[in-house]
Amino acid sequence: MTTMKAVVATDYGPPEQLTIAELPVPRPGPGQLQVRVAAASINPPDTYAITGAFGRVLEFPFVPGTDLAGTVTEAGPGVTAYRPGDEVFGHALPRSLRAATAGVARPSLSTGALAEYVVLEADTPMLAHRPPSVPADHAAALVIPGMTALVLRAVAALQPGEKVLVIGATGATGLTTLPLLAAAKADITATAATEAGADLLRGLGADRIIGHDPDGYPGGVDVVLNLVLPADRLPVAARTLRPGGRFVSIVFPPPELAQLGRDDVELHFVMDLDGKHGGMAGVAEGAASGELATPIARRYRLDEGVRAVLDHARRHPLGKIVVLP
């Protein structure tokens, strides 16, 4: 039996309980691809899942990891869009979390990306060919931030000169979205907790930087992009909006208008697992043109994968953490 290295959880618990283990190399079935992982990036759900935050749904041993780039090594029966040797990148939830894709027409599921090999569904908008001009590590870093940035731009529909407040701007999604807002000639106020974060945001096009204290939030804002705040903190953010303004959130679970504390604004929740705003093909196009890019904070080898997950969870880096099998 051929085996591979992977980051593995054997039970629920904090990320400190993760280990590097040998597992059988997964094989593709009908409609699936086996991919040799070249790079995988860390996301918050990678730690949330193993703590039980999504419910007791995992099947152990559990391999976390959703975003990756790699090379197709085997195509299962019925696959026509990809063949061995193709360079691909995309997003796929570990199969234990399939309930999160309820209602998605072509769900993207996998055996877990923090491994040397992964098996993915081939027919999904969350997978695409990697542009030759985009290195594997940059493609893996861009998956969720790039897709979310495209959706935020489409839903926010900013016009030149409109005022936008970006809350949580120094996360990977904020860092990827800010240049799109600047290109739309919006007037951008962004939050940052450190001077290093503030400097980075200014370089990406922010007009002014404020701290996370709600007392410093501006008024008369046209659009609020909420990238981090939970439901109980939404009213203080919503009060910055002008009447008729747009509140756009990416934070799960989807908020309701009543939680904003006002009914004279629009509320939008964005999560585009159906690829209605371009999916991974749109991210590939934006990456190839240079419109989309996500900073990489640090790269780790796979045998440092546990440390990579811990640093993401505990240190909150400016940019993505990428693991390179």
PDB file of C-alpha atoms in Angstrom:
ATOM      1  CA  MET A   1       0.000   0.000   0.000  1.00  0.00           C
ATOM      2  CA  THR A   2       1.362   3.391  -1.020  1.00  0.00           C
ATOM      3  CA  THR A   3       1.324   5.984   1.725  1.00  0.00           C
ATOM      4  CA  MET A   4       1.747   9.737   2.002  1.00  0.00           C
ATOM      5  CA  LYS A   5       2.429  12.336   4.674  1.00  0.00           C
ATOM      6  CA  ALA A   6      -0.469  14.463   5.894  1.00  0.00           C
ATOM      7  CA  VAL A   7      -1.478  16.783   8.719  1.00  0.00           C
ATOM      8  CA  VAL A   8      -3.904  14.684  10.753  1.00  0.00           C
ATOM      9  CA  ALA A   9      -6.385  15.057  13.615  1.00  0.00           C
ATOM     10  CA  THR A  10      -7.369  11.836  15.383  1.00  0.00           C
ATOM     11  CA  ASP A  11     -10.040  13.407  17.618  1.00  0.00           C
ATOM     12  CA  TYR A  12     -11.644  16.741  18.448  1.00  0.00           C
ATOM     13  CA  GLY A  13      -9.473  19.234  20.249  1.00  0.00           C
ATOM     14  CA  PRO A  14      -7.249  22.314  19.858  1.00  0.00           C
ATOM     15  CA  PRO A  15      -4.848  22.542  16.908  1.00  0.00           C
ATOM     16  CA  GLU A  16      -1.994  21.554  19.227  1.00  0.00           C
ATOM     17  CA  GLN A  17      -3.257  17.942  18.988  1.00  0.00           C
ATOM     18  CA  LEU A  18      -2.565  17.748  15.241  1.00  0.00           C
ATOM     19  CA  THR A  19       0.244  15.466  14.075  1.00  0.00           C
ATOM     20  CA  ILE A  20       2.105  14.551  10.893  1.00  0.00           C
ATOM     21  CA  ALA A  21       1.138  10.987   9.992  1.00  0.00           C
ATOM     22  CA  GLU A  22       1.346   8.440   7.187  1.00  0.00           C
ATOM     23  CA  LEU A  23      -1.973   7.702   5.459  1.00  0.00           C
ATOM     24  CA  PRO A  24      -2.896   5.686   2.377  1.00  0.00           C
ATOM     25  CA  VAL A  25      -2.716   7.724  -0.817  1.00  0.00           C
ATOM     26  CA  PRO A  26      -6.359   8.388  -1.837  1.00  0.00           C
ATOM     27  CA  ARG A  27      -7.493   7.108  -5.229  1.00  0.00           C
ATOM     28  CA  PRO A  28     -10.020   8.873  -7.465  1.00  0.00           C
ATOM     29  CA  GLY A  29     -13.415   7.405  -8.257  1.00  0.00           C
ATOM     30  CA  PRO A  30     -15.790   8.322 -11.088  1.00  0.00           C
ATOM     31  CA  GLY A  31     -15.784  12.063 -11.755  1.00  0.00           C
ATOM     32  CA  GLN A  32     -12.806  12.662  -9.477  1.00  0.00           C
ATOM     33  CA  LEU A  33      -9.160  13.737  -9.756  1.00  0.00           C
ATOM     34  CA  GLN A  34      -6.087  12.736  -7.817  1.00  0.00           C
ATOM     35  CA  VAL A  35      -3.788  15.760  -7.436  1.00  0.00           C
ATOM     36  CA  ARG A  36      -0.219  15.894  -6.151  1.00  0.00           C
ATOM     37  CA  VAL A  37      -0.307  18.951  -3.889  1.00  0.00           C
ATOM     38  CA  ALA A  38       2.301  21.619  -4.641  1.00  0.00           C
ATOM     39  CA  ALA A  39       0.959  24.183  -2.153  1.00  0.00           C
ATOM     40  CA  ALA A  40      -1.909  24.485   0.304  1.00  0.00           C
ATOM     41  CA  SER A  41      -2.953  27.549   2.297  1.00  0.00           C
ATOM     42  CA  ILE A  42      -4.412  27.704   5.803  1.00  0.00           C
ATOM     43  CA  ASN A  43      -7.905  29.061   6.516  1.00  0.00           C
ATOM     44  CA  PRO A  44      -9.839  29.563   9.784  1.00  0.00           C
ATOM     45  CA  PRO A  45     -12.159  26.557   9.141  1.00  0.00           C
ATOM     46  CA  ASP A  46      -9.113  24.281   9.266  1.00  0.00           C
ATOM     47  CA  THR A  47      -8.938  24.862  13.016  1.00  0.00           C
ATOM     48  CA  TYR A  48     -12.650  25.452  13.640  1.00  0.00           C
ATOM     49  CA  ALA A  49     -13.531  22.000  12.301  1.00  0.00           C
ATOM     50  CA  ILE A  50     -11.254  20.041  14.629  1.00  0.00           C
ATOM     51  CA  THR A  51     -12.479  21.939  17.703  1.00  0.00           C
ATOM     52  CA  GLY A  52     -16.047  20.807  16.966  1.00  0.00           C
ATOM     53  CA  ALA A  53     -17.245  24.298  16.076  1.00  0.00           C
ATOM     54  CA  PHE A  54     -19.113  22.893  13.069  1.00  0.00           C
ATOM     55  CA  GLY A  55     -20.663  20.072  15.084  1.00  0.00           C
ATOM     56  CA  ARG A  56     -19.484  16.516  15.720  1.00  0.00           C
ATOM     57  CA  VAL A  57     -19.415  15.621  12.049  1.00  0.00           C
ATOM     58  CA  LEU A  58     -15.784  14.677  11.349  1.00  0.00           C
ATOM     59  CA  GLU A  59     -14.582  11.240  10.338  1.00  0.00           C
ATOM     60  CA  PHE A  60     -11.180  10.406  11.824  1.00  0.00           C
ATOM     61  CA  PRO A  61      -8.371  10.389  10.917  1.00  0.00           C
ATOM     62  CA  PHE A  62      -9.239  13.837   9.557  1.00  0.00           C
ATOM     63  CA  VAL A  63      -7.019  15.796   7.164  1.00  0.00           C
ATOM     64  CA  PRO A  64      -7.779  19.553   7.178  1.00  0.00           C
ATOM     65  CA  GLY A  65      -7.138  21.936   4.329  1.00  0.00           C
ATOM     66  CA  THR A  66      -9.389  23.453   1.669  1.00  0.00           C
ATOM     67  CA  ASP A  67      -7.271  25.613  -0.673  1.00  0.00           C
ATOM     68  CA  LEU A  68      -4.555  24.165  -2.874  1.00  0.00           C
ATOM     69  CA  ALA A  69      -2.609  24.125  -6.099  1.00  0.00           C
ATOM     70  CA  GLY A  70      -1.067  21.042  -7.645  1.00  0.00           C
ATOM     71  CA  THR A  71      -0.664  18.665 -10.570  1.00  0.00           C
ATOM     72  CA  VAL A  72      -3.259  16.161 -11.741  1.00  0.00           C
ATOM     73  CA  THR A  73      -1.762  12.674 -11.377  1.00  0.00           C
ATOM     74  CA  GLU A  74      -4.827  10.566 -12.171  1.00  0.00           C
ATOM     75  CA  ALA A  75      -8.293  11.220 -13.586  1.00  0.00           C
ATOM     76  CA  GLY A  76     -11.177   8.955 -12.655  1.00  0.00           C
ATOM     77  CA  PRO A  77     -13.744   7.536 -15.079  1.00  0.00           C
ATOM     78  CA  GLY A  78     -15.888  10.152 -16.780  1.00  0.00           C
ATOM     79  CA  VAL A  79     -13.499  13.089 -16.311  1.00  0.00           C
ATOM     80  CA  THR A  80     -12.938  15.011 -19.547  1.00  0.00           C
ATOM     81  CA  ALA A  81     -11.989  18.548 -18.470  1.00  0.00           C
ATOM     82  CA  TYR A  82      -8.653  17.535 -16.901  1.00  0.00           C
ATOM     83  CA  ARG A  83      -5.930  15.009 -17.585  1.00  0.00           C
ATOM     84  CA  PRO A  84      -2.706  13.911 -15.882  1.00  0.00           C
ATOM     85  CA  GLY A  85      -0.077  16.641 -15.980  1.00  0.00           C
ATOM     86  CA  ASP A  86      -2.566  19.527 -15.823  1.00  0.00           C
ATOM     87  CA  GLU A  87      -1.771  22.239 -13.287  1.00  0.00           C
ATOM     88  CA  VAL A  88      -4.864  23.086 -11.238  1.00  0.00           C
ATOM     89  CA  PHE A  89      -5.891  25.110  -8.189  1.00  0.00           C
ATOM     90  CA  GLY A  90      -9.040  25.551  -6.201  1.00  0.00           C
ATOM     91  CA  HIS A  91     -11.149  25.154  -3.077  1.00  0.00           C
ATOM     92  CA  ALA A  92     -12.674  21.939  -1.716  1.00  0.00           C
ATOM     93  CA  LEU A  93     -14.109  21.198   1.719  1.00  0.00           C
ATOM     94  CA  PRO A  94     -13.021  17.954   3.378  1.00  0.00           C
ATOM     95  CA  ARG A  95     -15.772  15.404   2.812  1.00  0.00           C
ATOM     96  CA  SER A  96     -16.726  15.288   6.499  1.00  0.00           C
ATOM     97  CA  LEU A  97     -17.974  18.869   6.096  1.00  0.00           C
ATOM     98  CA  ARG A  98     -20.257  18.099   3.149  1.00  0.00           C
ATOM     99  CA  ALA A  99     -23.288  19.411   5.075  1.00  0.00           C
ATOM    100  CA  ALA A 100     -21.918  22.938   4.578  1.00  0.00           C
ATOM    101  CA  THR A 101     -22.497  22.562   0.826  1.00  0.00           C
ATOM    102  CA  ALA A 102     -26.251  21.902   1.160  1.00  0.00           C
ATOM    103  CA  GLY A 103     -28.031  23.533  -1.748  1.00  0.00           C
ATOM    104  CA  VAL A 104     -24.886  23.811  -3.870  1.00  0.00           C
ATOM    105  CA  ALA A 105     -25.484  22.289  -7.290  1.00  0.00           C
ATOM    106  CA  ARG A 106     -21.933  20.991  -7.805  1.00  0.00           C
ATOM    107  CA  PRO A 107     -20.292  20.804  -4.370  1.00  0.00           C
ATOM    108  CA  SER A 108     -16.504  20.787  -4.157  1.00  0.00           C
ATOM    109  CA  LEU A 109     -15.289  18.137  -1.703  1.00  0.00           C
ATOM    110  CA  SER A 110     -11.931  16.489  -1.075  1.00  0.00           C
ATOM    111  CA  THR A 111      -9.870  14.215   1.134  1.00  0.00           C
ATOM    112  CA  GLY A 112      -8.115  17.255   2.725  1.00  0.00           C
ATOM    113  CA  ALA A 113      -5.468  19.505   1.180  1.00  0.00           C
ATOM    114  CA  LEU A 114      -2.779  19.445   3.896  1.00  0.00           C
ATOM    115  CA  ALA A 115      -1.282  16.301   2.435  1.00  0.00           C
ATOM    116  CA  GLU A 116       0.992  15.142  -0.350  1.00  0.00           C
ATOM    117  CA  TYR A 117      -1.990  13.947  -2.409  1.00  0.00           C
ATOM    118  CA  VAL A 118      -5.660  14.874  -2.474  1.00  0.00           C
ATOM    119  CA  VAL A 119      -8.703  13.579  -4.331  1.00  0.00           C
ATOM    120  CA  LEU A 120     -11.130  16.237  -5.605  1.00  0.00           C
ATOM    121  CA  GLU A 121     -14.388  16.388  -7.509  1.00  0.00           C
ATOM    122  CA  ALA A 122     -13.620  17.400 -11.104  1.00  0.00           C
ATOM    123  CA  ASP A 123     -16.969  18.952 -12.051  1.00  0.00           C
ATOM    124  CA  THR A 124     -17.138  22.008  -9.818  1.00  0.00           C
ATOM    125  CA  PRO A 125     -16.706  25.769 -10.361  1.00  0.00           C
ATOM    126  CA  MET A 126     -14.323  25.779  -7.392  1.00  0.00           C
ATOM    127  CA  LEU A 127     -11.563  24.126  -9.464  1.00  0.00           C
ATOM    128  CA  ALA A 128      -9.713  25.559 -12.471  1.00  0.00           C
ATOM    129  CA  HIS A 129      -6.527  25.299 -14.485  1.00  0.00           C
ATOM    130  CA  ARG A 130      -3.714  27.314 -12.893  1.00  0.00           C
ATOM    131  CA  PRO A 131      -2.402  30.079 -15.173  1.00  0.00           C
ATOM    132  CA  PRO A 132       1.250  29.406 -16.119  1.00  0.00           C
ATOM    133  CA  SER A 133       2.231  32.902 -14.986  1.00  0.00           C
ATOM    134  CA  VAL A 134       0.958  32.306 -11.421  1.00  0.00           C
ATOM    135  CA  PRO A 135       3.258  30.204  -9.176  1.00  0.00           C
ATOM    136  CA  ALA A 136       1.633  27.375  -7.222  1.00  0.00           C
ATOM    137  CA  ASP A 137       2.140  29.008  -3.821  1.00  0.00           C
ATOM    138  CA  HIS A 138       0.550  32.262  -4.972  1.00  0.00           C
ATOM    139  CA  ALA A 139      -2.361  30.382  -6.545  1.00  0.00           C
ATOM    140  CA  ALA A 140      -3.022  28.431  -3.330  1.00  0.00           C
ATOM    141  CA  ALA A 141      -2.901  31.644  -1.288  1.00  0.00           C
ATOM    142  CA  LEU A 142      -5.358  33.373  -3.611  1.00  0.00           C
ATOM    143  CA  VAL A 143      -8.158  30.791  -3.705  1.00  0.00           C
ATOM    144  CA  ILE A 144     -10.655  31.956  -1.055  1.00  0.00           C
ATOM    145  CA  PRO A 145      -9.447  35.583  -0.812  1.00  0.00           C
ATOM    146  CA  GLY A 146      -9.591  35.999  -4.591  1.00  0.00           C
ATOM    147  CA  MET A 147     -13.000  34.419  -4.981  1.00  0.00           C
ATOM    148  CA  THR A 148     -14.400  36.449  -2.073  1.00  0.00           C
ATOM    149  CA  ALA A 149     -12.876  39.695  -3.368  1.00  0.00           C
ATOM    150  CA  LEU A 150     -14.627  39.232  -6.707  1.00  0.00           C
ATOM    151  CA  VAL A 151     -17.966  38.620  -4.983  1.00  0.00           C
ATOM    152  CA  LEU A 152     -17.521  41.609  -2.666  1.00  0.00           C
ATOM    153  CA  ARG A 153     -16.774  43.872  -5.618  1.00  0.00           C
ATOM    154  CA  ALA A 154     -19.835  42.654  -7.512  1.00  0.00           C
ATOM    155  CA  VAL A 155     -22.245  42.892  -4.573  1.00  0.00           C
ATOM    156  CA  ALA A 156     -20.951  46.188  -3.163  1.00  0.00           C
ATOM    157  CA  ALA A 157     -21.209  47.776  -6.634  1.00  0.00           C
ATOM    158  CA  LEU A 158     -19.145  50.777  -5.557  1.00  0.00           C
ATOM    159  CA  GLN A 159     -19.277  53.912  -7.658  1.00  0.00           C
ATOM    160  CA  PRO A 160     -16.357  56.368  -7.937  1.00  0.00           C
ATOM    161  CA  GLY A 161     -16.165  58.548  -4.851  1.00  0.00           C
ATOM    162  CA  GLU A 162     -18.421  56.402  -2.676  1.00  0.00           C
ATOM    163  CA  LYS A 163     -17.252  55.903   0.901  1.00  0.00           C
ATOM    164  CA  VAL A 164     -16.495  52.369   2.043  1.00  0.00           C
ATOM    165  CA  LEU A 165     -15.510  51.129   5.503  1.00  0.00           C
ATOM    166  CA  VAL A 166     -13.576  47.844   5.472  1.00  0.00           C
ATOM    167  CA  ILE A 167     -13.672  46.136   8.891  1.00  0.00           C
ATOM    168  CA  GLY A 168     -11.011  43.442   9.181  1.00  0.00           C
ATOM    169  CA  ALA A 169      -8.977  44.803   6.306  1.00  0.00           C
ATOM    170  CA  THR A 170      -5.671  43.170   7.307  1.00  0.00           C
ATOM    171  CA  GLY A 171      -6.994  39.639   6.851  1.00  0.00           C
ATOM    172  CA  ALA A 172      -6.197  37.874   3.593  1.00  0.00           C
ATOM    173  CA  THR A 173      -9.575  38.722   2.072  1.00  0.00           C
ATOM    174  CA  GLY A 174      -9.213  42.392   2.964  1.00  0.00           C
ATOM    175  CA  LEU A 175      -5.698  42.567   1.564  1.00  0.00           C
ATOM    176  CA  THR A 176      -6.934  41.049  -1.698  1.00  0.00           C
ATOM    177  CA  THR A 177     -10.065  43.208  -1.932  1.00  0.00           C
ATOM    178  CA  LEU A 178      -8.519  46.601  -1.186  1.00  0.00           C
ATOM    179  CA  PRO A 179      -6.803  47.032  -4.578  1.00  0.00           C
ATOM    180  CA  LEU A 180     -10.133  46.312  -6.310  1.00  0.00           C
ATOM    181  CA  LEU A 181     -11.828  49.041  -4.254  1.00  0.00           C
ATOM    182  CA  ALA A 182      -9.002  51.448  -5.049  1.00  0.00           C
ATOM    183  CA  ALA A 183      -9.311  50.630  -8.749  1.00  0.00           C
ATOM    184  CA  ALA A 184     -13.028  51.473  -8.496  1.00  0.00           C
ATOM    185  CA  LYS A 185     -11.947  54.902  -7.150  1.00  0.00           C
ATOM    186  CA  ALA A 186     -13.779  54.429  -3.869  1.00  0.00           C
ATOM    187  CA  ASP A 187     -12.940  56.473  -0.792  1.00  0.00           C
ATOM    188  CA  ILE A 188     -11.550  53.760   1.514  1.00  0.00           C
ATOM    189  CA  THR A 189     -11.394  53.697   5.309  1.00  0.00           C
ATOM    190  CA  ALA A 190      -9.847  50.484   6.630  1.00  0.00           C
ATOM    191  CA  THR A 191      -9.177  49.064  10.086  1.00  0.00           C
ATOM    192  CA  ALA A 192      -5.783  47.898  11.334  1.00  0.00           C
ATOM    193  CA  ALA A 193      -4.443  46.979  14.764  1.00  0.00           C
ATOM    194  CA  THR A 194      -0.734  47.578  14.115  1.00  0.00           C
ATOM    195  CA  GLU A 195       1.424  50.083  12.316  1.00  0.00           C
ATOM    196  CA  ALA A 196       2.745  47.325  10.070  1.00  0.00           C
ATOM    197  CA  GLY A 197      -0.818  46.517   9.065  1.00  0.00           C
ATOM    198  CA  ALA A 198      -1.589  50.189   8.508  1.00  0.00           C
ATOM    199  CA  ASP A 199       1.444  50.609   6.257  1.00  0.00           C
ATOM    200  CA  LEU A 200       0.422  47.570   4.220  1.00  0.00           C
ATOM    201  CA  LEU A 201      -3.123  48.887   3.763  1.00  0.00           C
ATOM    202  CA  ARG A 202      -1.905  52.306   2.666  1.00  0.00           C
ATOM    203  CA  GLY A 203       0.260  50.629   0.049  1.00  0.00           C
ATOM    204  CA  LEU A 204      -2.781  48.763  -1.260  1.00  0.00           C
ATOM    205  CA  GLY A 205      -4.848  51.915  -1.698  1.00  0.00           C
ATOM    206  CA  ALA A 206      -6.541  52.774   1.611  1.00  0.00           C
ATOM    207  CA  ASP A 207      -7.174  56.521   2.005  1.00  0.00           C
ATOM    208  CA  ARG A 208      -7.229  56.426   5.807  1.00  0.00           C
ATOM    209  CA  ILE A 209      -6.577  53.887   8.544  1.00  0.00           C
ATOM    210  CA  ILE A 210      -8.436  53.626  11.848  1.00  0.00           C
ATOM    211  CA  GLY A 211      -8.155  51.261  14.797  1.00  0.00           C
ATOM    212  CA  HIS A 212     -10.712  48.681  15.851  1.00  0.00           C
ATOM    213  CA  ASP A 213     -12.376  50.966  18.416  1.00  0.00           C
ATOM    214  CA  PRO A 214     -15.945  51.560  17.147  1.00  0.00           C
ATOM    215  CA  ASP A 215     -15.789  55.117  18.479  1.00  0.00           C
ATOM    216  CA  GLY A 216     -13.397  55.833  15.636  1.00  0.00           C
ATOM    217  CA  TYR A 217     -15.713  54.590  12.892  1.00  0.00           C
ATOM    218  CA  PRO A 218     -16.696  57.317  10.397  1.00  0.00           C
ATOM    219  CA  GLY A 219     -20.269  58.329   9.640  1.00  0.00           C
ATOM    220  CA  GLY A 220     -22.167  58.756   6.371  1.00  0.00           C
ATOM    221  CA  VAL A 221     -20.620  55.662   4.814  1.00  0.00           C
ATOM    222  CA  ASP A 222     -22.096  54.267   1.581  1.00  0.00           C
ATOM    223  CA  VAL A 223     -20.860  50.683   2.043  1.00  0.00           C
ATOM    224  CA  VAL A 224     -19.612  48.636   4.993  1.00  0.00           C
ATOM    225  CA  LEU A 225     -17.632  45.487   4.210  1.00  0.00           C
ATOM    226  CA  ASN A 226     -17.689  43.305   7.329  1.00  0.00           C
ATOM    227  CA  LEU A 227     -14.941  40.721   7.119  1.00  0.00           C
ATOM    228  CA  VAL A 228     -14.655  39.780  10.818  1.00  0.00           C
ATOM    229  CA  LEU A 229     -17.397  41.042  13.157  1.00  0.00           C
ATOM    230  CA  PRO A 230     -19.802  38.523  14.750  1.00  0.00           C
ATOM    231  CA  ALA A 231     -23.542  39.160  15.000  1.00  0.00           C
ATOM    232  CA  ASP A 232     -23.504  40.924  18.381  1.00  0.00           C
ATOM    233  CA  ARG A 233     -21.186  43.639  17.047  1.00  0.00           C
ATOM    234  CA  LEU A 234     -23.072  44.422  13.849  1.00  0.00           C
ATOM    235  CA  PRO A 235     -25.197  47.348  15.143  1.00  0.00           C
ATOM    236  CA  VAL A 236     -22.161  49.488  15.952  1.00  0.00           C
ATOM    237  CA  ALA A 237     -20.855  48.946  12.431  1.00  0.00           C
ATOM    238  CA  ALA A 238     -24.241  49.470  10.776  1.00  0.00           C
ATOM    239  CA  ARG A 239     -24.735  52.854  12.426  1.00  0.00           C
ATOM    240  CA  THR A 240     -21.929  54.229  10.233  1.00  0.00           C
ATOM    241  CA  LEU A 241     -24.079  53.795   7.113  1.00  0.00           C
ATOM    242  CA  ARG A 242     -26.067  56.560   5.498  1.00  0.00           C
ATOM    243  CA  PRO A 243     -29.782  55.789   4.917  1.00  0.00           C
ATOM    244  CA  GLY A 244     -29.979  53.432   1.933  1.00  0.00           C
ATOM    245  CA  GLY A 245     -26.389  52.307   2.393  1.00  0.00           C
ATOM    246  CA  ARG A 246     -25.182  48.733   1.820  1.00  0.00           C
ATOM    247  CA  PHE A 247     -23.931  46.399   4.549  1.00  0.00           C
ATOM    248  CA  VAL A 248     -22.033  43.433   3.058  1.00  0.00           C
ATOM    249  CA  SER A 249     -20.811  40.605   5.314  1.00  0.00           C
ATOM    250  CA  ILE A 250     -18.818  37.441   4.758  1.00  0.00           C
ATOM    251  CA  VAL A 251     -19.057  36.232   8.381  1.00  0.00           C
ATOM    252  CA  PHE A 252     -21.000  33.007   8.938  1.00  0.00           C
ATOM    253  CA  PRO A 253     -23.774  32.470   9.957  1.00  0.00           C
ATOM    254  CA  PRO A 254     -25.605  34.835   7.602  1.00  0.00           C
ATOM    255  CA  PRO A 255     -26.847  37.902   9.510  1.00  0.00           C
ATOM    256  CA  GLU A 256     -30.438  39.109   9.456  1.00  0.00           C
ATOM    257  CA  LEU A 257     -31.517  42.700   8.951  1.00  0.00           C
ATOM    258  CA  ALA A 258     -32.942  42.856  12.482  1.00  0.00           C
ATOM    259  CA  GLN A 259     -29.439  42.219  13.857  1.00  0.00           C
ATOM    260  CA  LEU A 260     -28.208  45.493  12.337  1.00  0.00           C
ATOM    261  CA  GLY A 261     -30.553  47.539  14.503  1.00  0.00           C
ATOM    262  CA  ARG A 262     -31.926  49.517  11.550  1.00  0.00           C
ATOM    263  CA  ASP A 263     -34.194  48.845   8.603  1.00  0.00           C
ATOM    264  CA  ASP A 264     -33.219  51.668   6.247  1.00  0.00           C
ATOM    265  CA  VAL A 265     -30.182  49.931   4.719  1.00  0.00           C
ATOM    266  CA  GLU A 266     -29.500  46.961   2.451  1.00  0.00           C
ATOM    267  CA  LEU A 267     -27.985  43.769   3.872  1.00  0.00           C
ATOM    268  CA  HIS A 268     -26.030  41.264   1.797  1.00  0.00           C
ATOM    269  CA  PHE A 269     -24.284  38.047   2.841  1.00  0.00           C
ATOM    270  CA  VAL A 270     -21.796  36.640   0.335  1.00  0.00           C
ATOM    271  CA  MET A 271     -20.621  33.060  -0.036  1.00  0.00           C
ATOM    272  CA  ASP A 272     -20.341  32.020  -3.663  1.00  0.00           C
ATOM    273  CA  LEU A 273     -19.821  28.237  -3.610  1.00  0.00           C
ATOM    274  CA  ASP A 274     -21.856  27.993  -6.830  1.00  0.00           C
ATOM    275  CA  GLY A 275     -19.388  30.220  -8.674  1.00  0.00           C
ATOM    276  CA  LYS A 276     -22.062  32.664  -9.829  1.00  0.00           C
ATOM    277  CA  HIS A 277     -19.526  35.493  -9.803  1.00  0.00           C
ATOM    278  CA  GLY A 278     -16.861  33.644 -11.759  1.00  0.00           C
ATOM    279  CA  GLY A 279     -15.694  30.914  -9.405  1.00  0.00           C
ATOM    280  CA  MET A 280     -12.143  29.703  -9.735  1.00  0.00           C
ATOM    281  CA  ALA A 281     -12.062  30.463 -13.458  1.00  0.00           C
ATOM    282  CA  GLY A 282     -12.663  34.108 -12.601  1.00  0.00           C
ATOM    283  CA  VAL A 283      -9.890  34.003  -9.990  1.00  0.00           C
ATOM    284  CA  ALA A 284      -7.554  32.474 -12.576  1.00  0.00           C
ATOM    285  CA  GLU A 285      -8.341  35.278 -15.011  1.00  0.00           C
ATOM    286  CA  GLY A 286      -7.814  37.948 -12.349  1.00  0.00           C
ATOM    287  CA  ALA A 287      -4.553  36.367 -11.206  1.00  0.00           C
ATOM    288  CA  ALA A 288      -3.200  36.086 -14.741  1.00  0.00           C
ATOM    289  CA  SER A 289      -3.989  39.753 -15.442  1.00  0.00           C
ATOM    290  CA  GLY A 290      -2.404  40.898 -12.182  1.00  0.00           C
ATOM    291  CA  GLU A 291      -5.697  42.266 -10.863  1.00  0.00           C
ATOM    292  CA  LEU A 292      -5.826  39.710  -8.042  1.00  0.00           C
ATOM    293  CA  ALA A 293      -2.998  38.885  -5.643  1.00  0.00           C
ATOM    294  CA  THR A 294      -2.776  37.854  -2.000  1.00  0.00           C
ATOM    295  CA  PRO A 295       0.340  38.528   0.093  1.00  0.00           C
ATOM    296  CA  ILE A 296       2.060  35.456   1.533  1.00  0.00           C
ATOM    297  CA  ALA A 297       3.180  35.919   5.134  1.00  0.00           C
ATOM    298  CA  ARG A 298       5.215  32.719   5.447  1.00  0.00           C
ATOM    299  CA  ARG A 299       5.866  29.376   3.774  1.00  0.00           C
ATOM    300  CA  TYR A 300       6.262  26.039   5.619  1.00  0.00           C
ATOM    301  CA  ARG A 301       7.229  22.521   4.582  1.00  0.00           C
ATOM    302  CA  LEU A 302       4.611  19.818   5.078  1.00  0.00           C
ATOM    303  CA  ASP A 303       6.547  18.346   8.003  1.00  0.00           C
ATOM    304  CA  GLU A 304       6.099  21.790   9.610  1.00  0.00           C
ATOM    305  CA  GLY A 305       2.368  21.671   8.885  1.00  0.00           C
ATOM    306  CA  VAL A 306       1.274  21.567  12.519  1.00  0.00           C
ATOM    307  CA  ARG A 307       3.331  24.670  13.259  1.00  0.00           C
ATOM    308  CA  ALA A 308       1.775  26.351  10.207  1.00  0.00           C
ATOM    309  CA  VAL A 309      -1.752  25.737  11.515  1.00  0.00           C
ATOM    310  CA  LEU A 310      -0.790  26.936  14.999  1.00  0.00           C
ATOM    311  CA  ASP A 311       0.851  30.103  13.706  1.00  0.00           C
ATOM    312  CA  HIS A 312      -2.233  30.887  11.636  1.00  0.00           C
ATOM    313  CA  ALA A 313      -4.531  30.354  14.616  1.00  0.00           C
ATOM    314  CA  ARG A 314      -2.437  32.112  17.257  1.00  0.00           C
ATOM    315  CA  ARG A 315      -0.378  34.793  15.501  1.00  0.00           C
ATOM    316  CA  HIS A 316      -2.815  36.251  12.921  1.00  0.00           C
ATOM    317  CA  PRO A 317      -0.212  36.985  10.226  1.00  0.00           C
ATOM    318  CA  LEU A 318      -0.460  39.750   7.639  1.00  0.00           C
ATOM    319  CA  GLY A 319      -1.102  37.562   4.613  1.00  0.00           C
ATOM    320  CA  LYS A 320      -1.565  33.864   3.965  1.00  0.00           C
ATOM    321  CA  ILE A 321       0.344  30.975   5.465  1.00  0.00           C
ATOM    322  CA  VAL A 322       1.232  28.424   2.787  1.00  0.00           C
ATOM    323  CA  VAL A 323       2.347  24.813   3.234  1.00  0.00           C
ATOM    324  CA  LEU A 324       4.563  23.288   0.541  1.00  0.00           C
ATOM    325  CA  PRO A 325       4.546  19.478   0.376  1.00  0.00           C
TER     326      PRO A 325
END
